Amino acid sequence: MVMKATALAHPNIAFVKYWGFRDEHDRIPANGSISMNIGCLSTKTAVEYSQSFKEDRFVLNGEAVTGRGLFRVQQFLNRIRQMAQKAVFAYVESENNFPVGTGVASSASGFAALALAGTAALGLALSEDQLSSLARFGSGSACRSIPGGFVEWQTEARTGKSFAHSIAPANHWKLVDCIVVLSEDHKSVGSEDGMRTAGTSPLQQARVMDSERRLDLCRTAILTRDFDTLAKVTELDSNMMHAVMMTSEPPLFYWHPQSLEIMKAVKEWQKDGLEVTYTLDAGPNVHVIATQTDVGEVLVRLNQFPAVIDILKGVPAGPARLLSSGYQA
Ligand code: DP6
């Protein structure tokens, strides 16, 4: 019996962000979110199950993962094993094509690839909606790395119905995400823990209450390729999320002074007529997003900042995909 599959998925960057839960147990987000998959960056994950394995093992970028990292993967595998009604241990081997020290989170691409490879290896053929719904239990944002291109994750109280879908394919709009690496440190408080405190900020309720409006603006801006509106809503949403983070208990300051310098520079470059915007996740690195026309000039300007360690570039990418599947009952 062969139970083996390999899948590839891309990380994603959200224009309207997920921060906080409506229902933590079922990973139902407090508000909907919209993102685009980031091409050039990817995670490739191979999963093999065998009756002869005595435990689950997880190797990431060539190194065995233990502790919390392994536990998260095991919990996720348990979900898959339950779906397939099979009690077998797994060997999971995952490889990111981006360096670990770039501060780019691999949990979205990692759990999207694991959802696909992990289910295929047990002979399950899930629909895209089902895979996305499953992936969110590994990491919320992973559900947005299952469909391709520009993707929306709607809030939905019923657990089986909380999944993401594509609102436009990858080739709809050639935006370029320039990930400006300012720090290679691991974040002190990961999204999973940080998010739990979102409700302690008096600003979270206002952020969530206004989210449908931002989602509508963002969705329409993407569909009509309206960069100015996309820039406005993207920056507002990022600023709102960081305002919540900074006013939570305990307060979380993810950005660095250099992140703010870049954000302010982007505002100046917009006055020069460049189509460019910024957004920050739960870390100091700034995602500077530009149109294909202006990205060259934006990169020249970004490279003038002494604090910039590296710049990774990605255009919108397709869905998570199976690279091989060798299930034979
Ligand atoms: C700031 O999906 O990493 O990047 O569900 O706890 O694993 P968990 O969190 P995760 O959080 C992503 C938060 C964010 C915003 C976003 O991508 O929407």
mmCIF file of C-alpha atoms and ligand atoms in Angstrom:
data_model
loop_
_atom_site.group_PDB
_atom_site.id
_atom_site.type_symbol
_atom_site.label_atom_id
_atom_site.label_comp_id
_atom_site.label_asym_id
_atom_site.label_seq_id
_atom_site.Cartn_x
_atom_site.Cartn_y
_atom_site.Cartn_z
ATOM 1 C CA MET A 1 0.000 0.000 0.000
ATOM 2 C CA VAL A 2 1.430 3.392 -1.044
ATOM 3 C CA MET A 3 0.228 6.506 0.756
ATOM 4 C CA LYS A 4 2.337 9.370 -0.502
ATOM 5 C CA ALA A 5 1.748 12.784 -2.084
ATOM 6 C CA THR A 6 3.548 16.083 -2.654
ATOM 7 C CA ALA A 7 1.945 19.514 -3.002
ATOM 8 C CA LEU A 8 3.034 23.106 -3.517
ATOM 9 C CA ALA A 9 1.414 26.308 -2.236
ATOM 10 C CA HIS A 10 2.264 30.004 -2.104
ATOM 11 C CA PRO A 11 2.095 32.362 0.855
ATOM 12 C CA ASN A 12 -0.348 35.248 0.544
ATOM 13 C CA ILE A 13 -0.469 38.907 1.504
ATOM 14 C CA ALA A 14 -3.748 40.358 2.751
ATOM 15 C CA PHE A 15 -5.105 43.753 1.664
ATOM 16 C CA VAL A 16 -7.927 43.394 4.208
ATOM 17 C CA LYS A 17 -6.598 41.419 7.122
ATOM 18 C CA TYR A 18 -7.728 38.681 9.453
ATOM 19 C CA TRP A 19 -6.980 39.510 13.092
ATOM 20 C CA GLY A 20 -9.062 37.948 15.853
ATOM 21 C CA PHE A 21 -11.705 35.285 16.061
ATOM 22 C CA ARG A 22 -15.439 35.154 16.210
ATOM 23 C CA ASP A 23 -15.027 31.545 17.323
ATOM 24 C CA GLU A 24 -11.504 30.467 18.169
ATOM 25 C CA HIS A 25 -12.261 26.753 18.522
ATOM 26 C CA ASP A 26 -13.669 26.552 14.994
ATOM 27 C CA ARG A 27 -11.226 29.181 13.644
ATOM 28 C CA ILE A 28 -14.009 31.444 12.459
ATOM 29 C CA PRO A 29 -12.464 34.868 11.875
ATOM 30 C CA ALA A 30 -13.877 38.029 13.420
ATOM 31 C CA ASN A 31 -13.984 39.577 9.949
ATOM 32 C CA GLY A 32 -13.570 38.594 6.311
ATOM 33 C CA SER A 33 -10.262 39.133 4.513
ATOM 34 C CA ILE A 34 -8.917 39.543 0.977
ATOM 35 C CA SER A 35 -5.425 38.621 -0.205
ATOM 36 C CA MET A 36 -3.317 37.706 -3.194
ATOM 37 C CA ASN A 37 -1.036 34.715 -3.454
ATOM 38 C CA ILE A 38 2.632 35.586 -3.753
ATOM 39 C CA GLY A 39 4.372 33.935 -6.700
ATOM 40 C CA CYS A 40 8.124 33.241 -6.576
ATOM 41 C CA LEU A 41 7.654 32.227 -2.932
ATOM 42 C CA SER A 42 6.402 28.719 -2.259
ATOM 43 C CA THR A 43 6.373 25.791 0.103
ATOM 44 C CA LYS A 44 6.652 22.232 -1.176
ATOM 45 C CA THR A 45 5.430 19.532 1.191
ATOM 46 C CA ALA A 46 5.671 15.762 0.852
ATOM 47 C CA VAL A 47 3.558 13.557 3.091
ATOM 48 C CA GLU A 48 3.981 9.834 3.459
ATOM 49 C CA TYR A 49 1.893 7.637 5.743
ATOM 50 C CA SER A 50 2.951 4.144 6.666
ATOM 51 C CA GLN A 51 1.773 1.388 8.973
ATOM 52 C CA SER A 52 5.429 0.867 9.860
ATOM 53 C CA PHE A 53 5.939 4.411 11.258
ATOM 54 C CA LYS A 54 5.907 4.544 15.048
ATOM 55 C CA GLU A 55 5.258 8.298 15.335
ATOM 56 C CA ASP A 56 4.660 11.439 13.296
ATOM 57 C CA ARG A 57 7.782 13.213 12.102
ATOM 58 C CA PHE A 58 8.074 16.686 10.598
ATOM 59 C CA VAL A 59 11.186 17.967 8.837
ATOM 60 C CA LEU A 60 11.228 21.635 7.768
ATOM 61 C CA ASN A 61 14.022 22.876 5.504
ATOM 62 C CA GLY A 62 16.098 19.825 6.364
ATOM 63 C CA GLU A 63 15.709 20.070 10.143
ATOM 64 C CA ALA A 64 13.549 17.922 12.404
ATOM 65 C CA VAL A 65 10.875 20.028 14.105
ATOM 66 C CA THR A 66 9.878 19.213 17.687
ATOM 67 C CA GLY A 67 7.750 20.903 20.375
ATOM 68 C CA ARG A 68 5.003 23.325 19.410
ATOM 69 C CA GLY A 69 5.776 23.208 15.672
ATOM 70 C CA LEU A 70 5.420 19.425 15.573
ATOM 71 C CA PHE A 71 2.319 19.531 17.779
ATOM 72 C CA ARG A 72 0.553 21.918 15.370
ATOM 73 C CA VAL A 73 1.283 19.591 12.450
ATOM 74 C CA GLN A 74 0.160 16.522 14.426
ATOM 75 C CA GLN A 75 -3.128 18.156 15.401
ATOM 76 C CA PHE A 76 -3.710 18.946 11.754
ATOM 77 C CA LEU A 77 -2.828 15.405 10.636
ATOM 78 C CA ASN A 78 -5.279 14.053 13.234
ATOM 79 C CA ARG A 79 -8.039 15.988 11.502
ATOM 80 C CA ILE A 80 -7.093 14.455 8.137
ATOM 81 C CA ARG A 81 -6.795 10.934 9.597
ATOM 82 C CA GLN A 82 -10.217 11.314 11.145
ATOM 83 C CA MET A 83 -11.698 12.369 7.793
ATOM 84 C CA ALA A 84 -10.139 9.339 6.095
ATOM 85 C CA GLN A 85 -10.856 6.997 9.021
ATOM 86 C CA LYS A 86 -7.255 5.802 8.946
ATOM 87 C CA ALA A 87 -4.919 5.448 11.910
ATOM 88 C CA VAL A 88 -1.405 5.740 10.449
ATOM 89 C CA PHE A 89 1.539 7.915 11.367
ATOM 90 C CA ALA A 90 3.100 10.308 8.866
ATOM 91 C CA TYR A 91 6.463 11.593 7.732
ATOM 92 C CA VAL A 92 6.098 15.202 6.575
ATOM 93 C CA GLU A 93 8.923 16.885 4.720
ATOM 94 C CA SER A 94 8.490 20.555 3.933
ATOM 95 C CA GLU A 95 10.751 22.937 2.056
ATOM 96 C CA ASN A 96 10.348 26.693 1.633
ATOM 97 C CA ASN A 97 12.040 28.275 -1.373
ATOM 98 C CA PHE A 98 12.557 31.441 0.691
ATOM 99 C CA PRO A 99 15.108 31.730 3.478
ATOM 100 C CA VAL A 100 13.777 31.136 7.007
ATOM 101 C CA GLY A 101 15.390 34.315 8.257
ATOM 102 C CA THR A 102 13.360 36.653 6.042
ATOM 103 C CA GLY A 103 10.509 37.041 8.477
ATOM 104 C CA VAL A 104 8.108 35.800 5.784
ATOM 105 C CA ALA A 105 5.633 33.528 7.524
ATOM 106 C CA SER A 106 5.404 30.087 5.984
ATOM 107 C CA SER A 107 2.378 28.926 7.974
ATOM 108 C CA ALA A 108 -0.103 29.884 5.214
ATOM 109 C CA SER A 109 1.739 28.157 2.363
ATOM 110 C CA GLY A 110 2.838 25.365 4.715
ATOM 111 C CA PHE A 111 -0.614 24.368 5.924
ATOM 112 C CA ALA A 112 -2.161 24.829 2.467
ATOM 113 C CA ALA A 113 0.409 22.422 0.991
ATOM 114 C CA LEU A 114 -0.019 20.057 3.944
ATOM 115 C CA ALA A 115 -3.819 20.050 3.567
ATOM 116 C CA LEU A 116 -3.515 19.090 -0.093
ATOM 117 C CA ALA A 117 -0.691 16.550 0.174
ATOM 118 C CA GLY A 118 -1.933 15.124 3.479
ATOM 119 C CA THR A 119 -5.422 14.387 2.162
ATOM 120 C CA ALA A 120 -4.309 13.152 -1.282
ATOM 121 C CA ALA A 121 -1.834 10.744 0.320
ATOM 122 C CA LEU A 122 -4.743 9.079 2.133
ATOM 123 C CA GLY A 123 -6.800 8.838 -1.062
ATOM 124 C CA LEU A 124 -9.172 11.687 -0.196
ATOM 125 C CA ALA A 125 -10.188 13.899 -3.118
ATOM 126 C CA LEU A 126 -11.535 17.082 -1.537
ATOM 127 C CA SER A 127 -13.075 19.990 -3.412
ATOM 128 C CA GLU A 128 -11.297 23.358 -3.298
ATOM 129 C CA ASP A 129 -13.875 24.634 -0.784
ATOM 130 C CA GLN A 130 -13.336 21.618 1.467
ATOM 131 C CA LEU A 131 -9.547 21.924 1.265
ATOM 132 C CA SER A 132 -9.676 25.623 2.081
ATOM 133 C CA SER A 133 -12.015 24.950 4.981
ATOM 134 C CA LEU A 134 -9.621 22.286 6.280
ATOM 135 C CA ALA A 135 -6.468 24.417 5.793
ATOM 136 C CA ARG A 136 -7.794 27.169 8.058
ATOM 137 C CA PHE A 137 -7.521 24.835 11.050
ATOM 138 C CA GLY A 138 -3.749 24.715 10.513
ATOM 139 C CA SER A 139 -3.436 28.463 10.167
ATOM 140 C CA GLY A 140 -6.289 30.841 9.388
ATOM 141 C CA SER A 141 -4.549 32.551 6.499
ATOM 142 C CA ALA A 142 -3.714 29.134 4.959
ATOM 143 C CA CYS A 143 -7.305 28.865 3.710
ATOM 144 C CA ARG A 144 -6.506 31.777 1.382
ATOM 145 C CA SER A 145 -3.503 29.946 -0.112
ATOM 146 C CA ILE A 146 -5.680 27.118 -1.500
ATOM 147 C CA PRO A 147 -7.535 29.035 -4.278
ATOM 148 C CA GLY A 148 -5.594 30.962 -6.939
ATOM 149 C CA GLY A 149 -4.883 34.650 -7.575
ATOM 150 C CA PHE A 150 -6.937 37.174 -5.610
ATOM 151 C CA VAL A 151 -8.836 35.461 -2.840
ATOM 152 C CA GLU A 152 -11.570 36.313 -0.325
ATOM 153 C CA TRP A 153 -12.269 34.503 2.954
ATOM 154 C CA GLN A 154 -15.734 35.371 4.125
ATOM 155 C CA THR A 155 -16.870 35.115 7.709
ATOM 156 C CA GLU A 156 -19.349 32.370 8.181
ATOM 157 C CA ALA A 157 -20.664 31.142 11.473
ATOM 158 C CA ARG A 158 -21.089 27.547 10.297
ATOM 159 C CA THR A 159 -17.722 25.831 10.539
ATOM 160 C CA GLY A 160 -18.006 23.727 7.357
ATOM 161 C CA LYS A 161 -18.790 26.860 5.379
ATOM 162 C CA SER A 162 -15.830 29.019 6.382
ATOM 163 C CA PHE A 163 -13.507 28.888 3.401
ATOM 164 C CA ALA A 164 -11.888 31.146 0.860
ATOM 165 C CA HIS A 165 -12.622 31.479 -2.850
ATOM 166 C CA SER A 166 -10.932 33.161 -5.766
ATOM 167 C CA ILE A 167 -12.411 36.524 -6.819
ATOM 168 C CA ALA A 168 -9.996 37.006 -9.747
ATOM 169 C CA PRO A 169 -7.320 34.793 -11.315
ATOM 170 C CA ALA A 170 -3.598 35.450 -10.912
ATOM 171 C CA ASN A 171 -3.255 37.014 -14.374
ATOM 172 C CA HIS A 172 -6.072 39.518 -13.690
ATOM 173 C CA TRP A 173 -3.723 42.240 -12.430
ATOM 174 C CA LYS A 174 0.062 42.156 -12.482
ATOM 175 C CA LEU A 175 0.771 43.773 -9.124
ATOM 176 C CA VAL A 176 4.189 43.217 -7.617
ATOM 177 C CA ASP A 177 4.653 42.612 -3.901
ATOM 178 C CA CYS A 178 8.114 43.810 -2.847
ATOM 179 C CA ILE A 179 8.727 42.323 0.577
ATOM 180 C CA VAL A 180 11.137 44.685 2.258
ATOM 181 C CA VAL A 181 13.106 42.660 4.789
ATOM 182 C CA LEU A 182 14.146 44.848 7.712
ATOM 183 C CA SER A 183 14.604 42.181 10.328
ATOM 184 C CA GLU A 184 15.501 38.528 10.172
ATOM 185 C CA ASP A 185 14.443 37.837 13.743
ATOM 186 C CA HIS A 186 11.651 35.482 14.611
ATOM 187 C CA LYS A 187 8.705 37.471 15.866
ATOM 188 C CA SER A 188 8.479 37.602 19.637
ATOM 189 C CA VAL A 189 4.718 37.044 19.672
ATOM 190 C CA GLY A 190 3.397 34.895 16.808
ATOM 191 C CA SER A 191 0.055 35.684 15.122
ATOM 192 C CA GLU A 192 -1.617 32.790 16.885
ATOM 193 C CA ASP A 193 -0.927 34.223 20.350
ATOM 194 C CA GLY A 194 -1.169 37.873 19.329
ATOM 195 C CA MET A 195 -4.573 37.338 17.781
ATOM 196 C CA ARG A 196 -6.024 35.972 20.996
ATOM 197 C CA THR A 197 -5.595 39.381 22.607
ATOM 198 C CA ALA A 198 -7.319 41.314 19.786
ATOM 199 C CA GLY A 199 -10.563 41.527 21.782
ATOM 200 C CA THR A 200 -8.802 43.358 24.610
ATOM 201 C CA SER A 201 -8.323 46.404 22.385
ATOM 202 C CA PRO A 202 -11.215 48.886 22.518
ATOM 203 C CA LEU A 203 -10.546 49.484 18.814
ATOM 204 C CA GLN A 204 -11.130 45.898 17.652
ATOM 205 C CA GLN A 205 -14.909 46.203 17.637
ATOM 206 C CA ALA A 206 -14.774 49.316 15.458
ATOM 207 C CA ARG A 207 -12.303 47.585 13.124
ATOM 208 C CA VAL A 208 -14.559 44.563 12.750
ATOM 209 C CA MET A 209 -17.758 46.643 12.417
ATOM 210 C CA ASP A 210 -16.255 48.559 9.492
ATOM 211 C CA SER A 211 -14.805 45.464 7.777
ATOM 212 C CA GLU A 212 -17.682 44.814 5.329
ATOM 213 C CA ARG A 213 -17.215 48.325 3.949
ATOM 214 C CA ARG A 214 -13.484 47.798 3.486
ATOM 215 C CA LEU A 215 -14.068 44.384 1.906
ATOM 216 C CA ASP A 216 -16.529 45.877 -0.600
ATOM 217 C CA LEU A 217 -14.096 48.674 -1.476
ATOM 218 C CA CYS A 218 -11.195 46.264 -1.812
ATOM 219 C CA ARG A 219 -13.084 43.651 -3.866
ATOM 220 C CA THR A 220 -14.359 46.294 -6.298
ATOM 221 C CA ALA A 221 -10.940 47.957 -6.532
ATOM 222 C CA ILE A 222 -9.393 44.609 -7.485
ATOM 223 C CA LEU A 223 -12.117 43.721 -9.971
ATOM 224 C CA THR A 224 -11.866 47.145 -11.685
ATOM 225 C CA ARG A 225 -8.061 47.426 -11.276
ATOM 226 C CA ASP A 226 -8.519 50.722 -9.423
ATOM 227 C CA PHE A 227 -5.105 51.171 -7.792
ATOM 228 C CA ASP A 228 -5.866 54.384 -5.874
ATOM 229 C CA THR A 229 -8.807 52.841 -4.048
ATOM 230 C CA LEU A 230 -6.879 49.623 -3.425
ATOM 231 C CA ALA A 231 -4.015 51.664 -1.942
ATOM 232 C CA LYS A 232 -6.345 53.655 0.335
ATOM 233 C CA VAL A 233 -8.144 50.629 1.715
ATOM 234 C CA THR A 234 -4.972 48.537 2.038
ATOM 235 C CA GLU A 235 -3.147 51.180 4.072
ATOM 236 C CA LEU A 236 -6.210 51.959 6.180
ATOM 237 C CA ASP A 237 -6.712 48.271 6.951
ATOM 238 C CA SER A 238 -3.057 47.695 7.864
ATOM 239 C CA ASN A 239 -3.025 50.823 10.047
ATOM 240 C CA MET A 240 -6.247 49.725 11.750
ATOM 241 C CA MET A 241 -4.882 46.259 12.510
ATOM 242 C CA HIS A 242 -1.686 47.714 13.963
ATOM 243 C CA ALA A 243 -3.733 50.223 15.983
ATOM 244 C CA VAL A 244 -5.575 47.235 17.494
ATOM 245 C CA MET A 245 -2.285 45.438 18.152
ATOM 246 C CA MET A 246 -0.752 48.479 19.853
ATOM 247 C CA THR A 247 -3.803 49.003 22.048
ATOM 248 C CA SER A 248 -4.246 45.362 23.090
ATOM 249 C CA GLU A 249 -3.352 44.020 26.502
ATOM 250 C CA PRO A 250 -0.389 43.488 26.518
ATOM 251 C CA PRO A 251 0.326 45.975 23.718
ATOM 252 C CA LEU A 252 2.016 44.538 20.629
ATOM 253 C CA PHE A 253 4.366 46.670 18.584
ATOM 254 C CA TYR A 254 5.283 44.670 15.523
ATOM 255 C CA TRP A 255 6.740 47.452 13.432
ATOM 256 C CA HIS A 256 10.176 48.998 13.780
ATOM 257 C CA PRO A 257 11.097 52.686 13.328
ATOM 258 C CA GLN A 258 12.474 51.718 9.900
ATOM 259 C CA SER A 259 9.103 50.198 8.931
ATOM 260 C CA LEU A 260 7.470 53.572 9.615
ATOM 261 C CA GLU A 261 10.167 55.321 7.569
ATOM 262 C CA ILE A 262 9.274 53.160 4.572
ATOM 263 C CA MET A 263 5.538 53.710 5.087
ATOM 264 C CA LYS A 264 6.068 57.482 5.136
ATOM 265 C CA ALA A 265 8.283 57.325 2.059
ATOM 266 C CA VAL A 266 5.553 55.404 0.200
ATOM 267 C CA LYS A 267 3.128 58.247 0.983
ATOM 268 C CA GLU A 268 5.634 60.708 -0.546
ATOM 269 C CA TRP A 269 6.144 58.535 -3.624
ATOM 270 C CA GLN A 270 2.387 58.526 -4.192
ATOM 271 C CA LYS A 271 2.578 62.331 -4.415
ATOM 272 C CA ASP A 272 5.180 61.861 -7.178
ATOM 273 C CA GLY A 273 2.522 59.896 -9.051
ATOM 274 C CA LEU A 274 3.808 56.388 -8.399
ATOM 275 C CA GLU A 275 1.270 53.585 -8.058
ATOM 276 C CA VAL A 276 2.534 52.102 -4.830
ATOM 277 C CA THR A 277 1.092 51.142 -1.444
ATOM 278 C CA TYR A 278 2.149 49.389 1.756
ATOM 279 C CA THR A 279 0.886 46.817 4.208
ATOM 280 C CA LEU A 280 2.441 45.077 7.226
ATOM 281 C CA ASP A 281 1.555 41.734 8.791
ATOM 282 C CA ALA A 282 2.475 40.693 12.328
ATOM 283 C CA GLY A 283 6.114 41.699 11.883
ATOM 284 C CA PRO A 284 8.344 44.635 10.957
ATOM 285 C CA ASN A 285 8.865 43.818 7.277
ATOM 286 C CA VAL A 286 6.919 46.033 4.894
ATOM 287 C CA HIS A 287 5.087 44.679 1.868
ATOM 288 C CA VAL A 288 5.412 47.468 -0.685
ATOM 289 C CA ILE A 289 2.973 46.716 -3.490
ATOM 290 C CA ALA A 290 3.298 48.444 -6.848
ATOM 291 C CA THR A 291 2.007 48.181 -10.375
ATOM 292 C CA GLN A 292 4.231 46.605 -13.021
ATOM 293 C CA THR A 293 4.745 50.056 -14.566
ATOM 294 C CA ASP A 294 6.110 51.638 -11.405
ATOM 295 C CA VAL A 295 7.844 48.758 -9.638
ATOM 296 C CA GLY A 296 11.244 49.493 -11.240
ATOM 297 C CA GLU A 297 11.332 53.038 -9.838
ATOM 298 C CA VAL A 298 9.967 51.852 -6.487
ATOM 299 C CA LEU A 299 12.780 49.277 -6.190
ATOM 300 C CA VAL A 300 15.435 51.908 -6.975
ATOM 301 C CA ARG A 301 14.032 54.084 -4.182
ATOM 302 C CA LEU A 302 13.669 51.215 -1.698
ATOM 303 C CA ASN A 303 17.269 50.175 -2.230
ATOM 304 C CA GLN A 304 18.403 53.574 -0.974
ATOM 305 C CA PHE A 305 17.347 52.712 2.596
ATOM 306 C CA PRO A 306 20.376 51.493 4.563
ATOM 307 C CA ALA A 307 18.151 49.391 6.854
ATOM 308 C CA VAL A 308 16.936 47.215 3.982
ATOM 309 C CA ILE A 309 18.462 43.739 4.273
ATOM 310 C CA ASP A 310 16.771 42.184 1.286
ATOM 311 C CA ILE A 311 13.804 42.651 -1.038
ATOM 312 C CA LEU A 312 11.816 39.607 -2.198
ATOM 313 C CA LYS A 313 9.532 40.160 -5.181
ATOM 314 C CA GLY A 314 6.376 38.251 -6.072
ATOM 315 C CA VAL A 315 3.558 38.611 -8.593
ATOM 316 C CA PRO A 316 0.070 37.109 -8.052
ATOM 317 C CA ALA A 317 0.240 33.326 -8.115
ATOM 318 C CA GLY A 318 -2.066 30.407 -8.795
ATOM 319 C CA PRO A 319 -3.693 27.921 -6.435
ATOM 320 C CA ALA A 320 -2.124 25.222 -4.304
ATOM 321 C CA ARG A 321 -1.419 22.234 -6.534
ATOM 322 C CA LEU A 322 -0.542 18.576 -6.301
ATOM 323 C CA LEU A 323 2.867 17.745 -7.731
ATOM 324 C CA SER A 324 2.527 14.010 -7.303
ATOM 325 C CA SER A 325 0.159 11.601 -5.703
ATOM 326 C CA GLY A 326 0.849 7.935 -5.354
ATOM 327 C CA TYR A 327 -2.082 6.610 -3.335
ATOM 328 C CA GLN A 328 -2.699 2.948 -4.028
ATOM 329 C CA ALA A 329 -5.027 0.994 -1.792
HETATM 330 C C1 DP6 B 1 -1.454 39.522 10.315
HETATM 331 O O1 DP6 B 1 -3.067 32.916 9.731
HETATM 332 O O2 DP6 B 1 -0.796 33.285 10.762
HETATM 333 O O3 DP6 B 1 -0.962 37.941 8.621
HETATM 334 O O4 DP6 B 1 -4.629 31.449 12.258
HETATM 335 O O5 DP6 B 1 -3.287 31.932 14.268
HETATM 336 O O6 DP6 B 1 -2.215 30.740 12.356
HETATM 337 P P1 DP6 B 1 -3.257 31.734 12.814
HETATM 338 O O7 DP6 B 1 -2.805 33.115 12.224
HETATM 339 P P2 DP6 B 1 -2.263 33.511 10.797
HETATM 340 O O8 DP6 B 1 -2.558 35.078 10.914
HETATM 341 C C2 DP6 B 1 -2.391 35.942 9.879
HETATM 342 C C3 DP6 B 1 -2.478 37.316 10.385
HETATM 343 C C4 DP6 B 1 -2.001 38.401 9.454
HETATM 344 C C5 DP6 B 1 -3.151 38.968 8.630
HETATM 345 C C6 DP6 B 1 -3.636 38.151 7.458
HETATM 346 O O9 DP6 B 1 -2.832 37.475 6.793
HETATM 347 O O10 DP6 B 1 -4.840 38.230 7.173
#
